[in-house]
Amino acid sequence: MAHPAFPSDLVQAQRDWNRTYAQLAEGVPHCTTLRCRLLRLSVRLLWHPFWETERGRSPAARVELRRQARGLERNLDVPARDRDRPAGDSRRVRDAIR
């Protein structure tokens, strides 16, 4: 199956949802605010018009959205100079330990 091209607002909402969920899991203060934000983001994700299109109808599309959003998060956490290196690159691992 070809991976659908997701609208940028949908990908951003999924990334925001992931970050908010992670903050809740860490037990940060203001958890009521975070729970409300997570609920709003969940509604935005669930009712996005993309899911009504042919490309968005399969359950695999939702899985792919989550996978792509997580991939973007990981890619943004890695310095630009290291993005093209394999994960096991010793220089990158050494720099991460420092």
C-alpha positions as a LaTeX table, in Angstrom:
\begin{tabular}{lrrr}
\hline
Residue & $x$ (\AA) & $y$ (\AA) & $z$ (\AA) \\
\hline
Met1 & 0.00 & 0.00 & 0.00 \\
Ala2 & 1.30 & 3.44 & $-0.88$ \\
His3 & 1.68 & 5.78 & 2.07 \\
Pro4 & $-0.86$ & 8.59 & 1.90 \\
Ala5 & 0.28 & 12.18 & 1.89 \\
Phe6 & $-1.23$ & 13.63 & 5.03 \\
Pro7 & $-2.31$ & 17.26 & 5.38 \\
Ser8 & 0.21 & 19.25 & 7.40 \\
Asp9 & $-2.38$ & 20.26 & 10.02 \\
Leu10 & $-3.22$ & 16.61 & 10.63 \\
Val11 & 0.44 & 15.65 & 11.09 \\
Gln12 & 0.94 & 18.63 & 13.41 \\
Ala13 & $-2.09$ & 17.64 & 15.48 \\
Gln14 & $-0.72$ & 14.10 & 15.82 \\
Arg15 & 2.70 & 15.44 & 16.87 \\
Asp16 & 1.06 & 17.74 & 19.42 \\
Trp17 & $-1.01$ & 14.80 & 20.70 \\
Asn18 & 2.16 & 12.68 & 21.09 \\
Arg19 & 3.95 & 15.45 & 23.01 \\
Thr20 & 0.97 & 16.10 & 25.26 \\
Tyr21 & 0.56 & 12.41 & 26.02 \\
Ala22 & 4.26 & 12.12 & 26.85 \\
Gln23 & 4.01 & 15.08 & 29.23 \\
Leu24 & 1.05 & 13.47 & 30.99 \\
Ala25 & 2.96 & 10.20 & 31.27 \\
Glu26 & 5.87 & 12.05 & 32.94 \\
Gly27 & 3.54 & 13.41 & 35.60 \\
Val28 & 4.23 & 17.08 & 35.00 \\
Pro29 & 2.22 & 19.72 & 36.88 \\
His30 & $-0.98$ & 21.14 & 35.37 \\
Cys31 & $-2.24$ & 17.71 & 34.38 \\
Thr32 & $-5.83$ & 18.99 & 34.12 \\
Thr33 & $-4.76$ & 21.43 & 31.43 \\
Leu34 & $-2.87$ & 18.69 & 29.64 \\
Arg35 & $-5.83$ & 16.30 & 29.82 \\
Cys36 & $-8.10$ & 18.96 & 28.31 \\
Arg37 & $-5.54$ & 19.61 & 25.57 \\
Leu38 & $-5.25$ & 15.89 & 24.86 \\
Leu39 & $-9.02$ & 15.63 & 24.58 \\
Arg40 & $-9.23$ & 18.58 & 22.16 \\
Leu41 & $-6.42$ & 17.14 & 20.04 \\
Ser42 & $-8.08$ & 13.72 & 20.03 \\
Val43 & $-11.30$ & 15.24 & 18.71 \\
Arg44 & $-9.38$ & 17.21 & 16.08 \\
Leu45 & $-7.60$ & 14.03 & 14.96 \\
Leu46 & $-10.71$ & 11.87 & 14.96 \\
Trp47 & $-12.92$ & 14.25 & 12.99 \\
His48 & $-10.37$ & 15.59 & 10.51 \\
Pro49 & $-11.84$ & 15.73 & 6.97 \\
Phe50 & $-8.94$ & 13.65 & 5.62 \\
Trp51 & $-10.50$ & 10.50 & 7.07 \\
Glu52 & $-13.48$ & 10.95 & 4.73 \\
Thr53 & $-11.28$ & 10.79 & 1.62 \\
Glu54 & $-10.44$ & 7.61 & $-0.24$ \\
Arg55 & $-6.84$ & 7.68 & 1.04 \\
Gly56 & $-7.94$ & 8.14 & 4.64 \\
Arg57 & $-10.53$ & 5.39 & 4.87 \\
Ser58 & $-8.25$ & 2.49 & 5.75 \\
Pro59 & $-7.18$ & 1.77 & 9.33 \\
Ala60 & $-3.63$ & 1.51 & 8.00 \\
Ala61 & $-3.73$ & 5.24 & 7.20 \\
Arg62 & $-4.20$ & 6.06 & 10.89 \\
Val63 & $-1.31$ & 3.80 & 11.82 \\
Glu64 & 0.84 & 5.42 & 9.15 \\
Leu65 & 0.00 & 8.90 & 10.46 \\
Arg66 & 1.20 & 7.93 & 13.94 \\
Arg67 & 4.33 & 6.33 & 12.49 \\
Gln68 & 5.17 & 9.40 & 10.41 \\
Ala69 & 4.55 & 11.79 & 13.30 \\
Arg70 & 6.85 & 9.75 & 15.57 \\
Gly71 & 9.46 & 9.68 & 12.81 \\
Leu72 & 9.33 & 13.46 & 12.50 \\
Glu73 & 9.73 & 13.81 & 16.26 \\
Arg74 & 12.81 & 11.60 & 16.24 \\
Asn75 & 14.24 & 13.39 & 13.23 \\
Leu76 & 13.83 & 16.79 & 14.87 \\
Asp77 & 15.55 & 15.56 & 18.04 \\
Val78 & 18.68 & 14.64 & 16.06 \\
Pro79 & 21.07 & 17.44 & 15.03 \\
Ala80 & 20.92 & 18.16 & 11.28 \\
Arg81 & 24.50 & 16.97 & 10.73 \\
Asp82 & 23.61 & 13.51 & 12.09 \\
Arg83 & 20.26 & 12.89 & 10.36 \\
Asp84 & 21.74 & 10.94 & 7.45 \\
Arg85 & 23.96 & 8.72 & 9.57 \\
Pro86 & 22.94 & 5.20 & 10.54 \\
Ala87 & 21.59 & 4.87 & 14.08 \\
Gly88 & 24.60 & 2.83 & 15.17 \\
Asp89 & 27.18 & 5.38 & 14.05 \\
Ser90 & 29.79 & 5.44 & 16.81 \\
Arg91 & 30.40 & 9.21 & 16.58 \\
Arg92 & 26.73 & 9.95 & 17.10 \\
Val93 & 26.56 & 7.54 & 20.04 \\
Arg94 & 29.73 & 9.02 & 21.55 \\
Asp95 & 28.36 & 12.56 & 21.19 \\
Ala96 & 25.06 & 11.55 & 22.78 \\
Ile97 & 26.86 & 10.18 & 25.85 \\
Arg98 & 28.71 & 13.45 & 26.45 \\
\hline
\end{tabular}
